[in-house]
CSV table of N, CA and C in Angstrom, one decimal:
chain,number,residue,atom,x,y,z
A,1326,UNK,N,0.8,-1.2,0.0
A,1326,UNK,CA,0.0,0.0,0.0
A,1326,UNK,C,0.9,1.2,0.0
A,1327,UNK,N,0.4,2.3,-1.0
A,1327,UNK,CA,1.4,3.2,-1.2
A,1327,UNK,C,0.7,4.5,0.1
A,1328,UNK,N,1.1,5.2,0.1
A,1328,UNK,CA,0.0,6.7,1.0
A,1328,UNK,C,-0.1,7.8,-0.2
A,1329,UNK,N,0.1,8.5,0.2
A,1329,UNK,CA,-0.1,9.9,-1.2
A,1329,UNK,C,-0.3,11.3,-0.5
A,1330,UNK,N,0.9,11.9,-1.0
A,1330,UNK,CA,1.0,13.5,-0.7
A,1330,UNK,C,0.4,14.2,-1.1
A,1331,UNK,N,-0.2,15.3,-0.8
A,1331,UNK,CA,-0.9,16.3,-2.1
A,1331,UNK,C,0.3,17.0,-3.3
A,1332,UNK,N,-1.0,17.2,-4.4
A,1332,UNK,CA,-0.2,17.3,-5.4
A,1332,UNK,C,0.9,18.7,-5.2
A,1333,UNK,N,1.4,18.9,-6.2
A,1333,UNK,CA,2.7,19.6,-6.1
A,1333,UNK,C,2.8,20.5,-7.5
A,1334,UNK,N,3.0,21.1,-8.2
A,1334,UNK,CA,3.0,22.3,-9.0
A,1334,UNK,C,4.5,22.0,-9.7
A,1335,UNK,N,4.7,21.5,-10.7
A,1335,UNK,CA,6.1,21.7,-11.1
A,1335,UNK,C,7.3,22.7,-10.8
A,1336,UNK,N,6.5,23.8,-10.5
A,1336,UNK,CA,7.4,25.0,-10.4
A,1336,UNK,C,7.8,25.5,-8.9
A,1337,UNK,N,6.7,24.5,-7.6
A,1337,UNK,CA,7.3,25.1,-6.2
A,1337,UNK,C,8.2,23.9,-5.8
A,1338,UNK,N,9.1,24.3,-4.4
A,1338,UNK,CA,9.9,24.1,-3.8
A,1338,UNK,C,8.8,23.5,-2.7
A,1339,UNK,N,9.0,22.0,-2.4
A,1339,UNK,CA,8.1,22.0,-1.1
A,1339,UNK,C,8.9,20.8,-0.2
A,1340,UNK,N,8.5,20.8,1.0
A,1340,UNK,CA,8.8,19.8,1.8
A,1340,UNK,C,8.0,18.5,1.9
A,1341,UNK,N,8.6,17.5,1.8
A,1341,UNK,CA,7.1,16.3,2.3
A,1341,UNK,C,7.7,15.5,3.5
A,1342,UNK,N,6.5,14.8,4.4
A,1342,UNK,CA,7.4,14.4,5.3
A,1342,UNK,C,7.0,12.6,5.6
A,1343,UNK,N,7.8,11.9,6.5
A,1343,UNK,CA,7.1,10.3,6.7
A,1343,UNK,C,7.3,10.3,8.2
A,1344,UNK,N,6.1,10.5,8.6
A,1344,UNK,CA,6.4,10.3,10.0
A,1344,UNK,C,6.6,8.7,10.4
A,1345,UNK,N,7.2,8.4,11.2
A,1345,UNK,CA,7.5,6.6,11.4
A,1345,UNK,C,7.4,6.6,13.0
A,1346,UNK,N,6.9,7.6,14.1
A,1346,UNK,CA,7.1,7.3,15.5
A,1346,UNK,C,6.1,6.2,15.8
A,1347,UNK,N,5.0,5.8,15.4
A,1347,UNK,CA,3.9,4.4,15.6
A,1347,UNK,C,4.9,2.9,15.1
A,1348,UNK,N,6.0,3.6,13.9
A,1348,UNK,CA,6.9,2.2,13.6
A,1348,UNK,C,7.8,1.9,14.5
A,1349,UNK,N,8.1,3.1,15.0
A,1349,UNK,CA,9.2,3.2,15.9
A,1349,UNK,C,8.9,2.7,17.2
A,1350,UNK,N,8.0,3.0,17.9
A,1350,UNK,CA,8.0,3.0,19.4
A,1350,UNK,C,9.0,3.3,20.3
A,1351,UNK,N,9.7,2.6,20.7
A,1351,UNK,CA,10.7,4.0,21.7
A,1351,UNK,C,11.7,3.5,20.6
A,1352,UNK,N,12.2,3.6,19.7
A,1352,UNK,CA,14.0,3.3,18.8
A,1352,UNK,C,14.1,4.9,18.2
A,1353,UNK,N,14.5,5.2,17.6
A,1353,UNK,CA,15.0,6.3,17.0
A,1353,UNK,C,15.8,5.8,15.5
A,1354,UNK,N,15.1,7.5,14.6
A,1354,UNK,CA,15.7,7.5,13.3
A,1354,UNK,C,16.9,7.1,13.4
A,1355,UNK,N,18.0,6.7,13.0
A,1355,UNK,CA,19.7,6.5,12.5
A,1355,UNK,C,20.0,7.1,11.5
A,1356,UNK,N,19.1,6.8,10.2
A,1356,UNK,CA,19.5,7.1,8.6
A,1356,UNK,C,18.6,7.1,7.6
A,1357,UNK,N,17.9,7.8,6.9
A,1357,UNK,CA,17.5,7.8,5.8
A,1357,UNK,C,17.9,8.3,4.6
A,1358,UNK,N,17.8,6.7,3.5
A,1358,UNK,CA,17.7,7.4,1.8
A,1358,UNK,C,16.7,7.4,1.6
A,1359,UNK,N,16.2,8.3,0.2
A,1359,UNK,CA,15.0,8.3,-1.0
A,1359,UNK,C,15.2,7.7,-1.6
A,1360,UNK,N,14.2,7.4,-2.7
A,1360,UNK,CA,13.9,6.8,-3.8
A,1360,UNK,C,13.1,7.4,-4.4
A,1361,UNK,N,13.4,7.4,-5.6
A,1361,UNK,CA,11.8,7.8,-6.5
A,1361,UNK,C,11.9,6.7,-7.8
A,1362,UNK,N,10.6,6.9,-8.4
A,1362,UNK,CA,10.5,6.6,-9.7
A,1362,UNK,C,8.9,7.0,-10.3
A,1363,UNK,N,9.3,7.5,-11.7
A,1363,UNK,CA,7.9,8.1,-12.2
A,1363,UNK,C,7.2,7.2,-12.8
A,1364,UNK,N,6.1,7.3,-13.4
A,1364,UNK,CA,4.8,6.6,-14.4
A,1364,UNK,C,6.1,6.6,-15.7
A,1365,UNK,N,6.8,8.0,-16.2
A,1365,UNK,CA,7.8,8.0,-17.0
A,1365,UNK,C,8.3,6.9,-17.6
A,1366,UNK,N,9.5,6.5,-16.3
A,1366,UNK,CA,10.5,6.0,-16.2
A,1366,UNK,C,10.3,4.9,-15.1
A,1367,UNK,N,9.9,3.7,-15.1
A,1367,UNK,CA,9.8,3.2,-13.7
A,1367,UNK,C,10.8,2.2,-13.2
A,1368,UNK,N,12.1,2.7,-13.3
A,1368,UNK,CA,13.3,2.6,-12.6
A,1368,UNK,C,13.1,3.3,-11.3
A,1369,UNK,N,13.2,2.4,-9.9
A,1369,UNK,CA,13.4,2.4,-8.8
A,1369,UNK,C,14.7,3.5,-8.4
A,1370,UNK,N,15.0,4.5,-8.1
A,1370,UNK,CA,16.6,5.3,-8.4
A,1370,UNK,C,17.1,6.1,-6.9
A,1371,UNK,N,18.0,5.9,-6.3
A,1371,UNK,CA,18.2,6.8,-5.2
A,1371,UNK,C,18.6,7.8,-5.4
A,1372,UNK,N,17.7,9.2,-4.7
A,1372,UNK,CA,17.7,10.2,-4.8
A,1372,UNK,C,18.4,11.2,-3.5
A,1373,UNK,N,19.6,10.6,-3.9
A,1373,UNK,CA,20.3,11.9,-2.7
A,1373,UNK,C,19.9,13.0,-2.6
A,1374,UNK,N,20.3,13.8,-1.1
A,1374,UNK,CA,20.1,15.3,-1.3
A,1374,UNK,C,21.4,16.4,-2.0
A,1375,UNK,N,20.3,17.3,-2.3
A,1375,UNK,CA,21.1,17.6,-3.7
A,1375,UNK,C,21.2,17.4,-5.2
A,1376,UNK,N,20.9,16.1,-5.1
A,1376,UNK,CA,20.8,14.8,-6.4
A,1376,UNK,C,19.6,15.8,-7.3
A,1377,UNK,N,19.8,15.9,-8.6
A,1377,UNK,CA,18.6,15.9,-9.7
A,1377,UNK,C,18.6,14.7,-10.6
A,1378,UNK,N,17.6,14.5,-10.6
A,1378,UNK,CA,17.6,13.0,-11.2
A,1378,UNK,C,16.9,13.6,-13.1
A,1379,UNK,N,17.5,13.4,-13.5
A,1379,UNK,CA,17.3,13.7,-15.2
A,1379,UNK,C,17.4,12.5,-16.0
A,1380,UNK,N,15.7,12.1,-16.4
A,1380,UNK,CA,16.1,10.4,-17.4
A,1380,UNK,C,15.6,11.3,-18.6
A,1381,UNK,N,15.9,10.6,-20.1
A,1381,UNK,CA,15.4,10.8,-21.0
A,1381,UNK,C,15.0,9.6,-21.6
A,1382,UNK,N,13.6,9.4,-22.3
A,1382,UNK,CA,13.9,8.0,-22.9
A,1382,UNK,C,14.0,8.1,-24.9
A,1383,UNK,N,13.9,7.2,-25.3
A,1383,UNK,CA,14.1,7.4,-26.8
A,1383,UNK,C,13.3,8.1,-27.5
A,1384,UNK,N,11.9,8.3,-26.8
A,1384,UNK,CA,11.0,9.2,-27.6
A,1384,UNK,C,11.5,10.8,-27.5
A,1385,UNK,N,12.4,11.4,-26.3
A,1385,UNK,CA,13.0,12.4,-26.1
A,1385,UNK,C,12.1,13.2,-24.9
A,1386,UNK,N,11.7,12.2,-24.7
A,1386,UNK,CA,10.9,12.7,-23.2
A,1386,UNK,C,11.9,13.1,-22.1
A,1387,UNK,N,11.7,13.6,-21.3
A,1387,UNK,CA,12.7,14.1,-20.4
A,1387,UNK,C,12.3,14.4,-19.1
A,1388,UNK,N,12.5,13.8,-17.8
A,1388,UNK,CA,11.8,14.1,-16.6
A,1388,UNK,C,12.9,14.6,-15.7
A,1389,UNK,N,13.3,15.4,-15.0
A,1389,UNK,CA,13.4,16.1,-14.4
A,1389,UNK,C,13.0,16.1,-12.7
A,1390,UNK,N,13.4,15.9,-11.6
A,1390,UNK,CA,12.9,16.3,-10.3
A,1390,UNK,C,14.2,16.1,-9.1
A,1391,UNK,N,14.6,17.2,-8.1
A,1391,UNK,CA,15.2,17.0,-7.3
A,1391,UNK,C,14.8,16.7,-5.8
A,1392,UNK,N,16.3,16.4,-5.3
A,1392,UNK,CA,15.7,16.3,-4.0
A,1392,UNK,C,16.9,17.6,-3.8
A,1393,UNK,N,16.2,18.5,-3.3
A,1393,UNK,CA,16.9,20.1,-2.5
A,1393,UNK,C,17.3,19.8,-1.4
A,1394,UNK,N,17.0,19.2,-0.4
A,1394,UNK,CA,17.4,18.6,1.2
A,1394,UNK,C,16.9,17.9,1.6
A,1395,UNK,N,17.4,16.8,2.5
A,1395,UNK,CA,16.5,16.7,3.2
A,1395,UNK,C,17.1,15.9,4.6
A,1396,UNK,N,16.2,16.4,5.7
A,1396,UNK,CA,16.2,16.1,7.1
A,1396,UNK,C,15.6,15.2,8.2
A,1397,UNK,N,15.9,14.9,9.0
A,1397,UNK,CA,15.3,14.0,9.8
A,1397,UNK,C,15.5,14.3,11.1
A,1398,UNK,N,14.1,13.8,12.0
A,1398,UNK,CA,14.3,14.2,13.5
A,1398,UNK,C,14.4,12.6,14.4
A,1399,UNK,N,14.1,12.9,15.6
A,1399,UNK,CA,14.3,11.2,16.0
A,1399,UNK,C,13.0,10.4,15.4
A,1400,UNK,N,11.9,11.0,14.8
A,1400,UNK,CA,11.1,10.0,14.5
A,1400,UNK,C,10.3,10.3,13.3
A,1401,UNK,N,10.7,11.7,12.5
A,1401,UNK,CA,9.9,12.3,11.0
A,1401,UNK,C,11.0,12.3,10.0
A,1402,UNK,N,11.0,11.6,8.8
A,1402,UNK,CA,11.9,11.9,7.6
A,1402,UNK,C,11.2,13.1,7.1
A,1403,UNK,N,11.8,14.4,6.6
A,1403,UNK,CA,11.4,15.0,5.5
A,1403,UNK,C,12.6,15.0,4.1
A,1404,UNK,N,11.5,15.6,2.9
A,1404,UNK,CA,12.7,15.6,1.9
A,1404,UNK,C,11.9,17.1,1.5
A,1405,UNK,N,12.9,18.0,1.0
A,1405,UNK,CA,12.4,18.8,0.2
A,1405,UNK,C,12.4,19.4,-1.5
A,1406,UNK,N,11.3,18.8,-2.0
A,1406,UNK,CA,11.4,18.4,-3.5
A,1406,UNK,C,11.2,19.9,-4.5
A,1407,UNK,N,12.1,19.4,-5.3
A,1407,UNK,CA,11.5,20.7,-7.0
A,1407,UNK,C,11.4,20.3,-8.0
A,1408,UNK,N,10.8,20.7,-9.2
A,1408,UNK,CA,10.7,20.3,-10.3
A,1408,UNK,C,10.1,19.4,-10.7
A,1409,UNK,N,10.5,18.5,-11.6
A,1409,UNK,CA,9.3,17.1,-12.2
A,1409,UNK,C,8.5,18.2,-13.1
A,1410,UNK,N,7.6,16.7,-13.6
A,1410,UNK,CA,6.9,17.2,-15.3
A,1410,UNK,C,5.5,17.2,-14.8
A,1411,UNK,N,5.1,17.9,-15.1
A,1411,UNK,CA,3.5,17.7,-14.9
A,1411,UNK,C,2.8,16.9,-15.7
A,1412,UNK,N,2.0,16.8,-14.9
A,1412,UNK,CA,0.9,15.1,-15.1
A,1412,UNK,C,1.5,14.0,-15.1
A,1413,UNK,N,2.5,13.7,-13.9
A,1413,UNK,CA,3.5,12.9,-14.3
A,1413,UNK,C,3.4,12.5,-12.4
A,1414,UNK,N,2.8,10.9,-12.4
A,1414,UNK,CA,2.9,10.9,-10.9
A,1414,UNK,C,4.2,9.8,-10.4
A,1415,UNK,N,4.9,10.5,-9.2
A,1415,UNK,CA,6.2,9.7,-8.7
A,1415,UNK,C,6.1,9.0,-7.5
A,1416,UNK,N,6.6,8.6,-7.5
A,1416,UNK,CA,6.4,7.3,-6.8
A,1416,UNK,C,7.8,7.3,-5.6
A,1417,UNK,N,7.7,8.1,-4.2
A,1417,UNK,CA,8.5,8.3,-3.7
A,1417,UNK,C,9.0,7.0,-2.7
A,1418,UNK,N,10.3,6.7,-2.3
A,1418,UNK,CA,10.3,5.4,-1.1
A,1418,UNK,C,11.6,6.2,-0.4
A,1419,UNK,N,10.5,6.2,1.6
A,1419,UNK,CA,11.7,6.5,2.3
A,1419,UNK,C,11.9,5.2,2.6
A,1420,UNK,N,13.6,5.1,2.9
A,1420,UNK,CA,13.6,3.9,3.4
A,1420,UNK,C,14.9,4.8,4.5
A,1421,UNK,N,13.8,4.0,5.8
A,1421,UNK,CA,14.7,4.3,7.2
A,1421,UNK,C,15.6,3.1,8.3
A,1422,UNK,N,16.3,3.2,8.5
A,1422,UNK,CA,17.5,2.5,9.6
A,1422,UNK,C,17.3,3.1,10.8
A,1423,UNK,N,16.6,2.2,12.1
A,1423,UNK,CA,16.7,2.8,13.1
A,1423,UNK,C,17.4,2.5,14.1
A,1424,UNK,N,18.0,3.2,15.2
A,1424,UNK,CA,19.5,2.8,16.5
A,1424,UNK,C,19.4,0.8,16.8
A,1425,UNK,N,18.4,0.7,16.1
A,1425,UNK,CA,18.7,-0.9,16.5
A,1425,UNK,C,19.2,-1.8,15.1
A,1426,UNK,N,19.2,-1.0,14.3
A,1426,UNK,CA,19.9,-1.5,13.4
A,1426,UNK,C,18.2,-2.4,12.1
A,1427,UNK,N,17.2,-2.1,12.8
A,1427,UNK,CA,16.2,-2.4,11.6
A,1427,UNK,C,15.9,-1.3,10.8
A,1428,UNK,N,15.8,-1.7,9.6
A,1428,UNK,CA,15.3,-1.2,8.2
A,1428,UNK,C,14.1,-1.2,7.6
A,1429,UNK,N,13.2,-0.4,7.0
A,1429,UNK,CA,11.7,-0.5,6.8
A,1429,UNK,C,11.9,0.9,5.9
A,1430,UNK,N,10.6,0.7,5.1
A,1430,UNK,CA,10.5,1.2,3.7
A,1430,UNK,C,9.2,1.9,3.7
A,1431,UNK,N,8.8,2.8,3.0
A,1431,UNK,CA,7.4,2.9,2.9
A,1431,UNK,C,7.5,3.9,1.6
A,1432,UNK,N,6.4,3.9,0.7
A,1432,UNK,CA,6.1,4.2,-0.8
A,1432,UNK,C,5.1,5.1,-0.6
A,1433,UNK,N,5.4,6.3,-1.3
A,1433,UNK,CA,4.4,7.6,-1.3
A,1433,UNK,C,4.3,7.9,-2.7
A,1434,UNK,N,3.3,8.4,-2.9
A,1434,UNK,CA,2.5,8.8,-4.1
A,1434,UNK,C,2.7,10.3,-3.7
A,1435,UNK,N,3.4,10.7,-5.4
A,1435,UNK,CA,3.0,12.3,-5.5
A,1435,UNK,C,2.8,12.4,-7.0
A,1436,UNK,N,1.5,13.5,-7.2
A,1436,UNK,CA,1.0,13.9,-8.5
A,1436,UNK,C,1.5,15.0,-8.8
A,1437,UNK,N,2.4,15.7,-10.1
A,1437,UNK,CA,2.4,17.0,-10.3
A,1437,UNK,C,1.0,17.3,-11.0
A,1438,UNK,N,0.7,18.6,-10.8
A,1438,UNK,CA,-0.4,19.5,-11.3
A,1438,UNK,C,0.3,20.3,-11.7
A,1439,UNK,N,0.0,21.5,-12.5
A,1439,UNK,CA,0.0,22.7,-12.9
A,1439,UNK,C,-1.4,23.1,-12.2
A,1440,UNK,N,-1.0,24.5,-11.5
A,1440,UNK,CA,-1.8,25.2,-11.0
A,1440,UNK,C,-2.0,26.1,-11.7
């Protein structure tokens, strides 16, 4: 089961976040990477912070979307995303490591719109 962020505008800068403290119960964050992949392109791809992820395929399509930062507290991942193509929905995965050394994943739905 995936969750789903509200949509997102090609053109803003926004934060999204994964809260995990119900997964956690008393452990704490250690580490999180992203992942994305579009309807595009649906290669699974780690999206460092900083990272712009740029695929093109043979038709000359071109998708576009970053990860700007992103942070973590002892129990909320956020990432803060820009760009991507509109009408184009991604398919985000945090995957977190917590002080005990378990690993767990979870898959988020985001839609661009043009506003």
């Amino acid at each position: 089961m995936s969750f789903r962020w509200p949509n997102k505008d090609p053109d803003e800068t926004l934060d999204y976040s994964v809260d995990w403290s119900r997964f956690l119960d008393t452990a704490t964050i250690s580490s999180v990477k992203w992942f994305v992949k579009s309807s595009l392109f649906n290669t699974k791809t780690e999206l460092a912070a900083g990272q712009n992820l740029t695929t093109a395929s043979s038709s000359a399509t071109t998708d576009s979307i970053q990860n700007v930062s992103q942070t973590n507290t002892d129990t909320v991942a956020t990432i803060n995303i820009s760009g991507g193509s509109n009408n184009v929905e991604y398919t985000f995965f945090c995957q977190m490591t917590d002080d005990t050394g378990s690993t767990a994943e979870r898959s988020i739905k985001l839609r661009l719109k043009e506003r």
